[in-house]
PDB file of C-alpha atoms in Angstrom:
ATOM      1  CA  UNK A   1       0.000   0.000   0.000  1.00 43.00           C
ATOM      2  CA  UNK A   2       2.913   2.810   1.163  1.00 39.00           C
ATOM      3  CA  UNK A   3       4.874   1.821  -2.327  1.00 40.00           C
ATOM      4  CA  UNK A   4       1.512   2.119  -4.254  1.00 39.00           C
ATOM      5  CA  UNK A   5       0.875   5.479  -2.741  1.00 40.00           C
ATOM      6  CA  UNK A   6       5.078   6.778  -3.485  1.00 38.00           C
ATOM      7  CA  UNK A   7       4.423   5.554  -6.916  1.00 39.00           C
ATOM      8  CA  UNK A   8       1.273   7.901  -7.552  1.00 40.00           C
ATOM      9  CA  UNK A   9       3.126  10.744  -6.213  1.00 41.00           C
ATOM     10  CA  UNK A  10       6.141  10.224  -8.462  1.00 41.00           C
ATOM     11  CA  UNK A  11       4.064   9.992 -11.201  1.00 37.00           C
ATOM     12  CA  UNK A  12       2.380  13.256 -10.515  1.00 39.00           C
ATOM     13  CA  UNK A  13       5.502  15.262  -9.338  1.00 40.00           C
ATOM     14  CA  UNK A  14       6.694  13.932 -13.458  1.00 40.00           C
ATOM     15  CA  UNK A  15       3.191  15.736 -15.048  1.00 37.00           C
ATOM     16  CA  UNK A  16       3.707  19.090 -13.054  1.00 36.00           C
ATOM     17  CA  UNK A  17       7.259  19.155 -14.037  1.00 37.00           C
ATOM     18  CA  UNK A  18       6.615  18.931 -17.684  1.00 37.00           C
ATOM     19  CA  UNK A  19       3.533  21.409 -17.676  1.00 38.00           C
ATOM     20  CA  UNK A  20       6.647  23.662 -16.352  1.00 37.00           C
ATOM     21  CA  UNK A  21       8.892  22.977 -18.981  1.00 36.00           C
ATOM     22  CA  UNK A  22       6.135  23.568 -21.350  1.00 38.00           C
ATOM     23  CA  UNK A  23       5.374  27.404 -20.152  1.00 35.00           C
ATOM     24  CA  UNK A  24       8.974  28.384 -20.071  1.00 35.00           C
ATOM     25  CA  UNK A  25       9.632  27.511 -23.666  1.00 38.00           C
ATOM     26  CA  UNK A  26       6.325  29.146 -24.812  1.00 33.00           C
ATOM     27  CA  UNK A  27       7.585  32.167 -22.999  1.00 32.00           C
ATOM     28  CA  UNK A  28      10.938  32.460 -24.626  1.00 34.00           C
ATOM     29  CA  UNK A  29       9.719  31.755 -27.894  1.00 32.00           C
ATOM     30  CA  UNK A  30       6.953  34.648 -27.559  1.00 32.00           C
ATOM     31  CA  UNK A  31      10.170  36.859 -26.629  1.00 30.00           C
ATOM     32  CA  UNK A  32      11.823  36.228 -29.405  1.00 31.00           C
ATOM     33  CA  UNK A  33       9.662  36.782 -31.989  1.00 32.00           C
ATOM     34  CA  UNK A  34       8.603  40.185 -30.313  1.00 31.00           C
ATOM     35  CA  UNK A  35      11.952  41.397 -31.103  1.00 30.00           C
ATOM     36  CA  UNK A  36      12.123  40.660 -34.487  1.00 32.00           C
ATOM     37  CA  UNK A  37       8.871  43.052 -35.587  1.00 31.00           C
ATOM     38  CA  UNK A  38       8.717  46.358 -36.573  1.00 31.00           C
ATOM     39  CA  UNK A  39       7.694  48.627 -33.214  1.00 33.00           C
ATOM     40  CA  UNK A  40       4.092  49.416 -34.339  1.00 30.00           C
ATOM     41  CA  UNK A  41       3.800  52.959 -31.678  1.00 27.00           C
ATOM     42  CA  UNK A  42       7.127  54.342 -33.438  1.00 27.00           C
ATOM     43  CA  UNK A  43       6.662  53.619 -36.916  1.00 29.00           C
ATOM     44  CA  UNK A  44       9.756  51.748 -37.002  1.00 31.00           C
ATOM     45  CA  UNK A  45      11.138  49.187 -39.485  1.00 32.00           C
ATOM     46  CA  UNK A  46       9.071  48.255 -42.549  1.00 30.00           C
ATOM     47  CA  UNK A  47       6.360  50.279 -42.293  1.00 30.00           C
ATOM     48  CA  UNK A  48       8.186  53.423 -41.655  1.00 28.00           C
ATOM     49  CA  UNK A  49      10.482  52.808 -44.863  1.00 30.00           C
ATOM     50  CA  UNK A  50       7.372  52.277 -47.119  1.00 29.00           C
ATOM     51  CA  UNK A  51       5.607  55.968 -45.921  1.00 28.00           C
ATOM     52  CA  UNK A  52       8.952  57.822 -46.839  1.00 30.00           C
ATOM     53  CA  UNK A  53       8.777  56.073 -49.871  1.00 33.00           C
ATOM     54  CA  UNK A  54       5.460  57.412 -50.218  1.00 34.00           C
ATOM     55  CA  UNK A  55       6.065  60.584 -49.714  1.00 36.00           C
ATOM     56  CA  UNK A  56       9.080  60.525 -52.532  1.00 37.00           C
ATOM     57  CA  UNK A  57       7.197  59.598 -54.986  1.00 40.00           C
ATOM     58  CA  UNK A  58       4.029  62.232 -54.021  1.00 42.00           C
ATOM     59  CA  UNK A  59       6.738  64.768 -54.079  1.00 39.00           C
ATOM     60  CA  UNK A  60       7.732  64.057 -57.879  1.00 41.00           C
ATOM     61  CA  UNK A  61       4.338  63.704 -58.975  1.00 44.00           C
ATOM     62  CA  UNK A  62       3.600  67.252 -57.795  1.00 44.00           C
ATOM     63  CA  UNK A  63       6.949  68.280 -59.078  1.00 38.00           C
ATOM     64  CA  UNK A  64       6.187  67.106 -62.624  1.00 43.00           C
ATOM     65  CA  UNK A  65       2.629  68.333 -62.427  1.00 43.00           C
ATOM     66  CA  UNK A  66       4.029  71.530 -61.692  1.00 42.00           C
ATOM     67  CA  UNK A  67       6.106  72.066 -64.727  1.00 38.00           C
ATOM     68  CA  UNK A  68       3.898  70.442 -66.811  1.00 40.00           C
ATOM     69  CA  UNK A  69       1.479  73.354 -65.864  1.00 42.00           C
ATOM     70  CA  UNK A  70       4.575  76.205 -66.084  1.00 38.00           C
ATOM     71  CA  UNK A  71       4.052  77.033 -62.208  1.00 38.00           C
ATOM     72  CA  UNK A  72       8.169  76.254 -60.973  1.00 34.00           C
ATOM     73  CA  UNK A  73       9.531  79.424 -60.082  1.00 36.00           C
ATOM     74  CA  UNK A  74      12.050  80.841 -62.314  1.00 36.00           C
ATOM     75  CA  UNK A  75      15.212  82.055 -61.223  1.00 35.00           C
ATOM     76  CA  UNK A  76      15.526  85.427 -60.372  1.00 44.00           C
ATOM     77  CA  UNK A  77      16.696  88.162 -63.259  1.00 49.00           C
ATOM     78  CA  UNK A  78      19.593  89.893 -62.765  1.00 57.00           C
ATOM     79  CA  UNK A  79      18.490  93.856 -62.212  1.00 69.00           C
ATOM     80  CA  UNK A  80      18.718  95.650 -65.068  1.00 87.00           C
ATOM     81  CA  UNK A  81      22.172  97.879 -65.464  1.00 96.00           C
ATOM     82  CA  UNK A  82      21.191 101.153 -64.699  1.00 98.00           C
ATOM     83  CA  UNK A  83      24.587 102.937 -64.480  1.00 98.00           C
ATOM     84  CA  UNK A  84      28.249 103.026 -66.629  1.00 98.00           C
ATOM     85  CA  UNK A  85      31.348 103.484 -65.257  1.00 98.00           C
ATOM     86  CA  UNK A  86      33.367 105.503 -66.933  1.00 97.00           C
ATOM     87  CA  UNK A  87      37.470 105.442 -66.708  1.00 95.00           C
ATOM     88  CA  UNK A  88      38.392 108.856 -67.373  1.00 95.00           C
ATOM     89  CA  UNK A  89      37.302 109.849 -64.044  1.00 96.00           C
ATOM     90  CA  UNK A  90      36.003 106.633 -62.241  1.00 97.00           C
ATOM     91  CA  UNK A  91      32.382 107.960 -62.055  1.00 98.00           C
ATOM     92  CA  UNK A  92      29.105 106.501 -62.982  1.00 98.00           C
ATOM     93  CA  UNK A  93      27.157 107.864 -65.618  1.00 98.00           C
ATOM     94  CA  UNK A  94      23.557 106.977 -66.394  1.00 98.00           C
ATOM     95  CA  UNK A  95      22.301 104.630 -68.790  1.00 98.00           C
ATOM     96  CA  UNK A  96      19.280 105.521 -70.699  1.00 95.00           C
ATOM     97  CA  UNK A  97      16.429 107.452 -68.425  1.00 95.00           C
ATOM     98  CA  UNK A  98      18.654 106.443 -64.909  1.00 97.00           C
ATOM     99  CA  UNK A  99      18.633 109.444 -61.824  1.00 97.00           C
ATOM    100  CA  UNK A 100      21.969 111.253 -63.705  1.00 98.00           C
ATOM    101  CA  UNK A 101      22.460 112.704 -59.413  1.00 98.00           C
ATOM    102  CA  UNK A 102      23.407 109.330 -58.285  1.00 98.00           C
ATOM    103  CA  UNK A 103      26.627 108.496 -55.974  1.00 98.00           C
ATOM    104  CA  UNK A 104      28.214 105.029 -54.656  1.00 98.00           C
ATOM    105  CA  UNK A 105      29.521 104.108 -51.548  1.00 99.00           C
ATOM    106  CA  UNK A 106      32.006 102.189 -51.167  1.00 98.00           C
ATOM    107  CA  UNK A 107      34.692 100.518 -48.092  1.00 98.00           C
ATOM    108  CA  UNK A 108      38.347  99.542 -48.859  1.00 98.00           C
ATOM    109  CA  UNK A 109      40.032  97.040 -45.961  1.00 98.00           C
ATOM    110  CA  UNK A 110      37.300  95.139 -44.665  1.00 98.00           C
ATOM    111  CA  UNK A 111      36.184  93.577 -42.722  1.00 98.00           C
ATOM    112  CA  UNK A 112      38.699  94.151 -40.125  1.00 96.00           C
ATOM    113  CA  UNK A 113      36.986  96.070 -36.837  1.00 97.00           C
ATOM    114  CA  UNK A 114      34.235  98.181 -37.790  1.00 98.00           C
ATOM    115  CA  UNK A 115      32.959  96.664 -41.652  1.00 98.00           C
ATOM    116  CA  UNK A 116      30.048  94.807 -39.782  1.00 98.00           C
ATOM    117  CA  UNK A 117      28.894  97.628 -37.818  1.00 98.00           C
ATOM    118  CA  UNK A 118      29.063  99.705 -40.632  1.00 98.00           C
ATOM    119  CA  UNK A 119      27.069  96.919 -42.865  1.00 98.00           C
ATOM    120  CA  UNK A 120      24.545  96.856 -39.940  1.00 98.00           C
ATOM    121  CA  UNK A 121      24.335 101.102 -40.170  1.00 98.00           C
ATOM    122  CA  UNK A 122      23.880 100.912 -43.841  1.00 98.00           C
ATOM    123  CA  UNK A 123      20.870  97.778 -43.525  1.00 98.00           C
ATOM    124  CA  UNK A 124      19.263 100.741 -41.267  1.00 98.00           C
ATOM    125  CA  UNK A 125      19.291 103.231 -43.669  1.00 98.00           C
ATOM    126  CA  UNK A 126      18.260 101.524 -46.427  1.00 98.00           C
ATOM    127  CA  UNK A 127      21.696 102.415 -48.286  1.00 98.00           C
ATOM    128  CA  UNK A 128      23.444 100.322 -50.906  1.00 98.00           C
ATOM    129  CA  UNK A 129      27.320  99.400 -51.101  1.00 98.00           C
ATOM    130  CA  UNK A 130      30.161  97.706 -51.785  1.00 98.00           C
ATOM    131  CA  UNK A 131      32.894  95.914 -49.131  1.00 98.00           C
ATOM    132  CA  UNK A 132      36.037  95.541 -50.868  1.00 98.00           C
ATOM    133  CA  UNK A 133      37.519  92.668 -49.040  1.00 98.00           C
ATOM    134  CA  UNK A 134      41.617  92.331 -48.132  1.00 98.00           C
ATOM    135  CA  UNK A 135      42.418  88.498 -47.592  1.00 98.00           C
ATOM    136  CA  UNK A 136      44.523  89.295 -44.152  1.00 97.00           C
ATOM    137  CA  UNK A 137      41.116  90.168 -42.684  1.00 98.00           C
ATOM    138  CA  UNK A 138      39.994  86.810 -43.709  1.00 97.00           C
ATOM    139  CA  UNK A 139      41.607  84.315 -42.670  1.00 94.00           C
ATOM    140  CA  UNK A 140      40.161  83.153 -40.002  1.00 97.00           C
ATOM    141  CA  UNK A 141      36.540  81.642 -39.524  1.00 97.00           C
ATOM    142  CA  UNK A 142      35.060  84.512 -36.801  1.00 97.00           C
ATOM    143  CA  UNK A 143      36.560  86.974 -39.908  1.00 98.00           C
ATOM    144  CA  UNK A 144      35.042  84.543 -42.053  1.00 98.00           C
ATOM    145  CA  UNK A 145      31.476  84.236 -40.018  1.00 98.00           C
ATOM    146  CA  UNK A 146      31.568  88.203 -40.258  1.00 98.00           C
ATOM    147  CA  UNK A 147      32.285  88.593 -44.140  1.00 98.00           C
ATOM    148  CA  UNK A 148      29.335  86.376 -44.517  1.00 98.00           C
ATOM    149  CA  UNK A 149      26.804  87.670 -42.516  1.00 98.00           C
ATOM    150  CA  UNK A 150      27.906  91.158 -44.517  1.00 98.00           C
ATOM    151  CA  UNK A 151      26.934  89.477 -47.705  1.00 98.00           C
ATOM    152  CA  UNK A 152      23.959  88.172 -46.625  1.00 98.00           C
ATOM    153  CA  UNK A 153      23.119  91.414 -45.531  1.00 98.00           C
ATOM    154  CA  UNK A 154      23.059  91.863 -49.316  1.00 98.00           C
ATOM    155  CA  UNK A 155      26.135  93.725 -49.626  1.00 98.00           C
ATOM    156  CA  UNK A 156      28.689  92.887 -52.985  1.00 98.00           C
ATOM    157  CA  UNK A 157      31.909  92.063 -52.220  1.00 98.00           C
ATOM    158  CA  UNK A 158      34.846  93.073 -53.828  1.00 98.00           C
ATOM    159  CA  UNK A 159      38.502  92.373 -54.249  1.00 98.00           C
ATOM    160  CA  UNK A 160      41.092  94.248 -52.301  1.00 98.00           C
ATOM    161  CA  UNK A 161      43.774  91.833 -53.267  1.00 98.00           C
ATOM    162  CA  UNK A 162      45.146  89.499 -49.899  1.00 98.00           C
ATOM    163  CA  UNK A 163      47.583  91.719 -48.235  1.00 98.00           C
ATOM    164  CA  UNK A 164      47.600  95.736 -49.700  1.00 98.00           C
ATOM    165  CA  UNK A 165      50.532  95.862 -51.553  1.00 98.00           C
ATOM    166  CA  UNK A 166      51.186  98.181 -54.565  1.00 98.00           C
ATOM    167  CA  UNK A 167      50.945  95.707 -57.549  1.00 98.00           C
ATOM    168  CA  UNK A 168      53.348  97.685 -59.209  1.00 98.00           C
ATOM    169  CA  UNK A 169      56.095  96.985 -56.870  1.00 98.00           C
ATOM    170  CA  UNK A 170      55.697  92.956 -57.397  1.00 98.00           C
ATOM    171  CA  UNK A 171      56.273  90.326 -59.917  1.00 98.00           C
ATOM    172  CA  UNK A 172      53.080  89.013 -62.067  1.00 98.00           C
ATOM    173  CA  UNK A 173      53.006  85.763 -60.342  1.00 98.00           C
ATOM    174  CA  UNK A 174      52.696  87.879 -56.749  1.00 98.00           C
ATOM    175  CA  UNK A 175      50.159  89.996 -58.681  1.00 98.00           C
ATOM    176  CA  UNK A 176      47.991  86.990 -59.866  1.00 98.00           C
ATOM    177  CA  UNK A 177      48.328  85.278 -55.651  1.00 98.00           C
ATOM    178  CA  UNK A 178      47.148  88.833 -54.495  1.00 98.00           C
ATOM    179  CA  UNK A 179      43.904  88.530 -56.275  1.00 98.00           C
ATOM    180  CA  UNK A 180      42.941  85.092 -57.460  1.00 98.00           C
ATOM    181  CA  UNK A 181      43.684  84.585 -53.691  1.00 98.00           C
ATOM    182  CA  UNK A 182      40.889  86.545 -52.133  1.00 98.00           C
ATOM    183  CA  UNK A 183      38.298  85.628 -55.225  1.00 98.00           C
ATOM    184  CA  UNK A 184      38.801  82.051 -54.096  1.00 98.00           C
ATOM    185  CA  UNK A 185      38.427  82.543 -50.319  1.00 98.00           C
ATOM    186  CA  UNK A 186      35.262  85.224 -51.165  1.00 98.00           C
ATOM    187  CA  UNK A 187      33.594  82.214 -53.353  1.00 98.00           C
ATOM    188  CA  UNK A 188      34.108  79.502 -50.205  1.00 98.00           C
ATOM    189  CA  UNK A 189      32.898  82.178 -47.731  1.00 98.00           C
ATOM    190  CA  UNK A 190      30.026  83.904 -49.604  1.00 98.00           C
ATOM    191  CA  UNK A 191      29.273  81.465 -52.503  1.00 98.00           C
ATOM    192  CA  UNK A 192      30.320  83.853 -55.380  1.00 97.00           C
ATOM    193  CA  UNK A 193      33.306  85.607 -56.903  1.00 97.00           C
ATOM    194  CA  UNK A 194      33.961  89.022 -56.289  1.00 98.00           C
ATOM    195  CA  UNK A 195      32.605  91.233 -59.674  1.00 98.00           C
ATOM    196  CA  UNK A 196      34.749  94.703 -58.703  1.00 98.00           C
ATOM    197  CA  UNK A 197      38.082  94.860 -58.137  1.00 98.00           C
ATOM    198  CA  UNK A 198      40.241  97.439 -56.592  1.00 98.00           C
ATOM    199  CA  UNK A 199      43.957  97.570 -56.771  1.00 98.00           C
ATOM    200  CA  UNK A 200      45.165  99.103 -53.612  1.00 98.00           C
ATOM    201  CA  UNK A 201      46.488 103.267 -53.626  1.00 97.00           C
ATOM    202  CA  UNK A 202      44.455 103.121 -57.232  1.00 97.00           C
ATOM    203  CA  UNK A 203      47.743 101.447 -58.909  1.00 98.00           C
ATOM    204  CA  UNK A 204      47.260  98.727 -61.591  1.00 98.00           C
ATOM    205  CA  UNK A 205      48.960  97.409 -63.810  1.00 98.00           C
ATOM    206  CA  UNK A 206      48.516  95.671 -67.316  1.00 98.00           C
ATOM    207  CA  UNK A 207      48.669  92.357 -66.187  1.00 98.00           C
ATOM    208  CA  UNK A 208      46.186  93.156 -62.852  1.00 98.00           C
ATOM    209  CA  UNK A 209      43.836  94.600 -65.843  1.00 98.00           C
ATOM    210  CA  UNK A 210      43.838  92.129 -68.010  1.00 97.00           C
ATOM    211  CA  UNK A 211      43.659  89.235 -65.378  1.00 98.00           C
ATOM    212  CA  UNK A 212      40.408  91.399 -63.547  1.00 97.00           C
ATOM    213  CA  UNK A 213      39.416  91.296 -67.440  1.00 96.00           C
ATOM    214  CA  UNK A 214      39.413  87.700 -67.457  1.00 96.00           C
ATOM    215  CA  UNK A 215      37.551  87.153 -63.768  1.00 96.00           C
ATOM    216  CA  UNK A 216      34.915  89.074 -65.019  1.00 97.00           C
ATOM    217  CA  UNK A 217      35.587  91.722 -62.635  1.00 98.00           C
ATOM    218  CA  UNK A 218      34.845  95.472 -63.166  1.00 98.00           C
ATOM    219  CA  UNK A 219      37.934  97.380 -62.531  1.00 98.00           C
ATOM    220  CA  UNK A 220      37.469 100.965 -60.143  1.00 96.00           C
ATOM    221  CA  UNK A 221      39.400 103.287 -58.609  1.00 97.00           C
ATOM    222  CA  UNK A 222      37.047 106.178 -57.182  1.00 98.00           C
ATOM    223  CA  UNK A 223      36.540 109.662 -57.628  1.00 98.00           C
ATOM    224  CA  UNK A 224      37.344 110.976 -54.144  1.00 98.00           C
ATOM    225  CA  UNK A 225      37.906 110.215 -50.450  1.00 98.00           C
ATOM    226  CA  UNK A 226      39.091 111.901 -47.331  1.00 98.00           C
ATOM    227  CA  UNK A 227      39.316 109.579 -44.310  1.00 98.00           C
ATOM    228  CA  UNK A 228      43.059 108.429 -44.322  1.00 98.00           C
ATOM    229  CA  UNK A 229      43.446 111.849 -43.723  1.00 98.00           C
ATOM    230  CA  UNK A 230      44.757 113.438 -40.503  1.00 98.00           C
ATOM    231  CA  UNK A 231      42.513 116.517 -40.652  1.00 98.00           C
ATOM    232  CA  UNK A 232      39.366 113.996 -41.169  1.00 98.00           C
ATOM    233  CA  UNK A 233      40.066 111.359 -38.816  1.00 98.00           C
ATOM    234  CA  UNK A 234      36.837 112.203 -36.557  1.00 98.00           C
ATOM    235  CA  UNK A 235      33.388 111.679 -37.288  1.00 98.00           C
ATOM    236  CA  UNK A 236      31.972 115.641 -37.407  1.00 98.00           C
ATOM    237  CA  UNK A 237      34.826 116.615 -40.147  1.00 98.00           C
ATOM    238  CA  UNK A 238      35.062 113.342 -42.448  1.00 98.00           C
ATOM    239  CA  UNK A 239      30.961 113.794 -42.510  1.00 98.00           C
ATOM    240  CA  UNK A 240      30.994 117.456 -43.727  1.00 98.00           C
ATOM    241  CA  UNK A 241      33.882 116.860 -46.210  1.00 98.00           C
ATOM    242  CA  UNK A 242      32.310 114.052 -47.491  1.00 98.00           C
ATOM    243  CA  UNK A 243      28.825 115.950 -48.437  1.00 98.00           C
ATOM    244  CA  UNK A 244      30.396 119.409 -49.142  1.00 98.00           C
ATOM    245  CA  UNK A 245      33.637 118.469 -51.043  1.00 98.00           C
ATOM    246  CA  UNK A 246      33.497 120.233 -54.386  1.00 98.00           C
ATOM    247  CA  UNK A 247      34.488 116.514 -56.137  1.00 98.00           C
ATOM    248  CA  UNK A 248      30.715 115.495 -55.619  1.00 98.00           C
ATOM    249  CA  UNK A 249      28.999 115.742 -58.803  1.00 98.00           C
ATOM    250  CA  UNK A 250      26.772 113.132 -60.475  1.00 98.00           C
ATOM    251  CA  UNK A 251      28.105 109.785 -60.437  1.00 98.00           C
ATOM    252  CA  UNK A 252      29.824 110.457 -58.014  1.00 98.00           C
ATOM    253  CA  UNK A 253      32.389 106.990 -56.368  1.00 98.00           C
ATOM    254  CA  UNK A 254      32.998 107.930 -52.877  1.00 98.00           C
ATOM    255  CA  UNK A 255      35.667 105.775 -51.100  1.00 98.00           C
ATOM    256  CA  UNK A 256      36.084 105.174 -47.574  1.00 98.00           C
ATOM    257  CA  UNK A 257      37.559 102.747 -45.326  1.00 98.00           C
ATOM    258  CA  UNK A 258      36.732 100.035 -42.524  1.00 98.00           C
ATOM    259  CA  UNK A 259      37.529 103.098 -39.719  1.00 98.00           C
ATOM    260  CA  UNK A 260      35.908 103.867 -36.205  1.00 98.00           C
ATOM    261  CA  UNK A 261      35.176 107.414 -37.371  1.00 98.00           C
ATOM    262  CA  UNK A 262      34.017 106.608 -40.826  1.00 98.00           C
ATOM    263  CA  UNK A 263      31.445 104.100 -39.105  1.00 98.00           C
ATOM    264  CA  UNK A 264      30.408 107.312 -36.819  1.00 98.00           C
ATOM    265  CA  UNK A 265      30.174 109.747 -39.369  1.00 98.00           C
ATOM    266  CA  UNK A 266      27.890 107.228 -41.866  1.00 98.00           C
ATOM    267  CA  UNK A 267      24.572 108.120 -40.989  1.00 98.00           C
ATOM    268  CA  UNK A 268      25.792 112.011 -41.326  1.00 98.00           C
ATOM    269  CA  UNK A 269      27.054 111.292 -44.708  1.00 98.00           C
ATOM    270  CA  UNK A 270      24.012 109.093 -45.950  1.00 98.00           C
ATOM    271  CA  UNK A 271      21.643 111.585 -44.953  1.00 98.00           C
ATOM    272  CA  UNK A 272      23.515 114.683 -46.025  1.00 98.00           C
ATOM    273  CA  UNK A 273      23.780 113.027 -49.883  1.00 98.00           C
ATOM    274  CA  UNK A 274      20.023 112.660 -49.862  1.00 98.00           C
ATOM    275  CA  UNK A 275      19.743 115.599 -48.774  1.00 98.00           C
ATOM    276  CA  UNK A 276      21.567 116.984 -51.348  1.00 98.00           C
ATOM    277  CA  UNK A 277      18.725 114.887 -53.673  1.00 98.00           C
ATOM    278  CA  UNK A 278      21.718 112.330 -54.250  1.00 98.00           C
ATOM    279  CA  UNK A 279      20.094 108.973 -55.258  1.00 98.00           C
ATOM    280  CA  UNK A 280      22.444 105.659 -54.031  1.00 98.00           C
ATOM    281  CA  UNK A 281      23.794 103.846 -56.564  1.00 98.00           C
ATOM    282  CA  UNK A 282      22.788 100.173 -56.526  1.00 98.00           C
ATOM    283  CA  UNK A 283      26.039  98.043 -57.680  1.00 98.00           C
ATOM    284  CA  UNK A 284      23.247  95.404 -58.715  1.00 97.00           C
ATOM    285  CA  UNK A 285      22.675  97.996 -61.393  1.00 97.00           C
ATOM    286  CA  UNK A 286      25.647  98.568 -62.092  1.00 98.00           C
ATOM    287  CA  UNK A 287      27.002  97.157 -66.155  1.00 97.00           C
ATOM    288  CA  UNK A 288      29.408  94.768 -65.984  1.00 96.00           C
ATOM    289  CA  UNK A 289      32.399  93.496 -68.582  1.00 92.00           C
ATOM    290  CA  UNK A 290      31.425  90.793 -70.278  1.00 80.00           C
ATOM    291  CA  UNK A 291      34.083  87.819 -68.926  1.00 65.00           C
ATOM    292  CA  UNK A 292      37.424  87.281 -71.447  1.00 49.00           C
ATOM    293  CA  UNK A 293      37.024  83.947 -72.976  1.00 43.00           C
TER     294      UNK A 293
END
């Protein structure tokens, strides 16, 4: 009778033990396959691959239907040239019906400590310019970070050459460094070449001529400018010169330079031009050479 009722038990203790064994691999098998599918609250996996897809091919159906229909935006025209310069006294003249009392401003040796406060004084007034750019102000990336946020101000930027020397007083080679330099750094920076070049203290040569030729550049030295001056080193005197000079006349190319007190005396000298009924010349209006081939 005892060994009958051991026997039972054994026999029982064996049926619970493989109901166990049962569970646990149910379990672990559930596990796995929960790991293998997509996670249906994120998106993730399959499903999320097939609604970018979607949305690709939505896309360029629109795209297409738009062109089909003429509706993608054209790219911008350039603005129409409005003004000449003319080389016997580095002045703008009109072009057809264009405001004949027109001046341009313009900064030599930027951007080294005051060209963005100057940019930002200009953007205020509503006043167009041009920054020409030496490459020893930018070669590093804050200088860098501030010649860009110029242009996108939407001011042009020209060429200065990379270090200010007098092109006359180096070889060709030198020459071609001093300017193809600062055109390539511009054109990383800003995304475009510089179109006006200025040879520093006005001197060119034939070579810097020809080579601005080639780059498509329009070559200009200015008609007058006062601030490397002693006598017009503060804001109150470089201001009245600037207005009152007897060198403004129509078409007037006023240069000035990256200077504490030419940034003070700006909004003197803007105003007192208008005043004067002095229009600003636009450089986007400005003709340029067509490029040397």
């Amino acid at each position: 009778m005892l060994k009958l009722k051991w026997l039972t038990a054994a026999v029982l203790a064996a049926i619970l033990l493989a109901g166990c064994a049962g569970q646990e691999d149910t379990a672990d098998s559930g596990t796995e396959e929960s790991q293998d599918r997509p996670d249906e609250q994120t998106g993730e996996g399959a499903d999320s691959g097939g609604t970018k897809g979607n949305s690709a091919e939505e896309a360029a159906e629109e795209k297409e239907a738009d062109s089909e229909d003429g509706q993608v935006p054209a790219a911008a025209e350039p603005a129409e040239p409005l003004y000449e310069l003319n080389e016997a006294n580095w002045s703008f003249q009109p072009i057809g019906d264009a405001e004949p009392k027109a001046a341009l401003l313009t900064f030599d040796d930027a951007p080294d400590k005051h060209a963005l406060e100057m940019a930002k004084t200009l953007k205020e007034l509503d006043a167009p310019a041009i920054f020409f750019v030496n490459g020893h102000f930018i070669d590093t990336d804050e200088e860098k970070a501030v010649l860009k946020e110029i242009h996108e101000m939407g001011f042009p930027i020209g060429n200065h050459t990379m270090s200010h020397p007098n092109l006359q007083q180096i070889p060709e080679d030198a020459q071609r460094e001093e300017i193809l330099g600062v055109n390539e750094i511009v054109e990383q920076v800003t995304g475009e070449k510089p179109k006006f070049f200025r040879a520093p203290f006005g001197v060119n040569t034939d070579f810097t001529r020809q080579l601005a030729a080639d780059e498509g550049m329009l070559l200009m030295n200015w008609t007058y400018g006062f601030d490397w001056e002693p006598a017009y080193q503060n804001a109150e005197a470089l201001a009245d010169i600037m207005v009152n000079t007897e060198y403004l006349n129509n078409g007037a190319n006023l240069l000035m330079h990256d200077r504490e007190w030419t940034a003070a005396a700006l909004p003197k000298i803007v105003q007192g031009l208008r005043d004067k009924g002095y229009t600003l010349i636009d450089p986007a209006t400005i003709k340029m050479p067509e490029k040397a081939q």
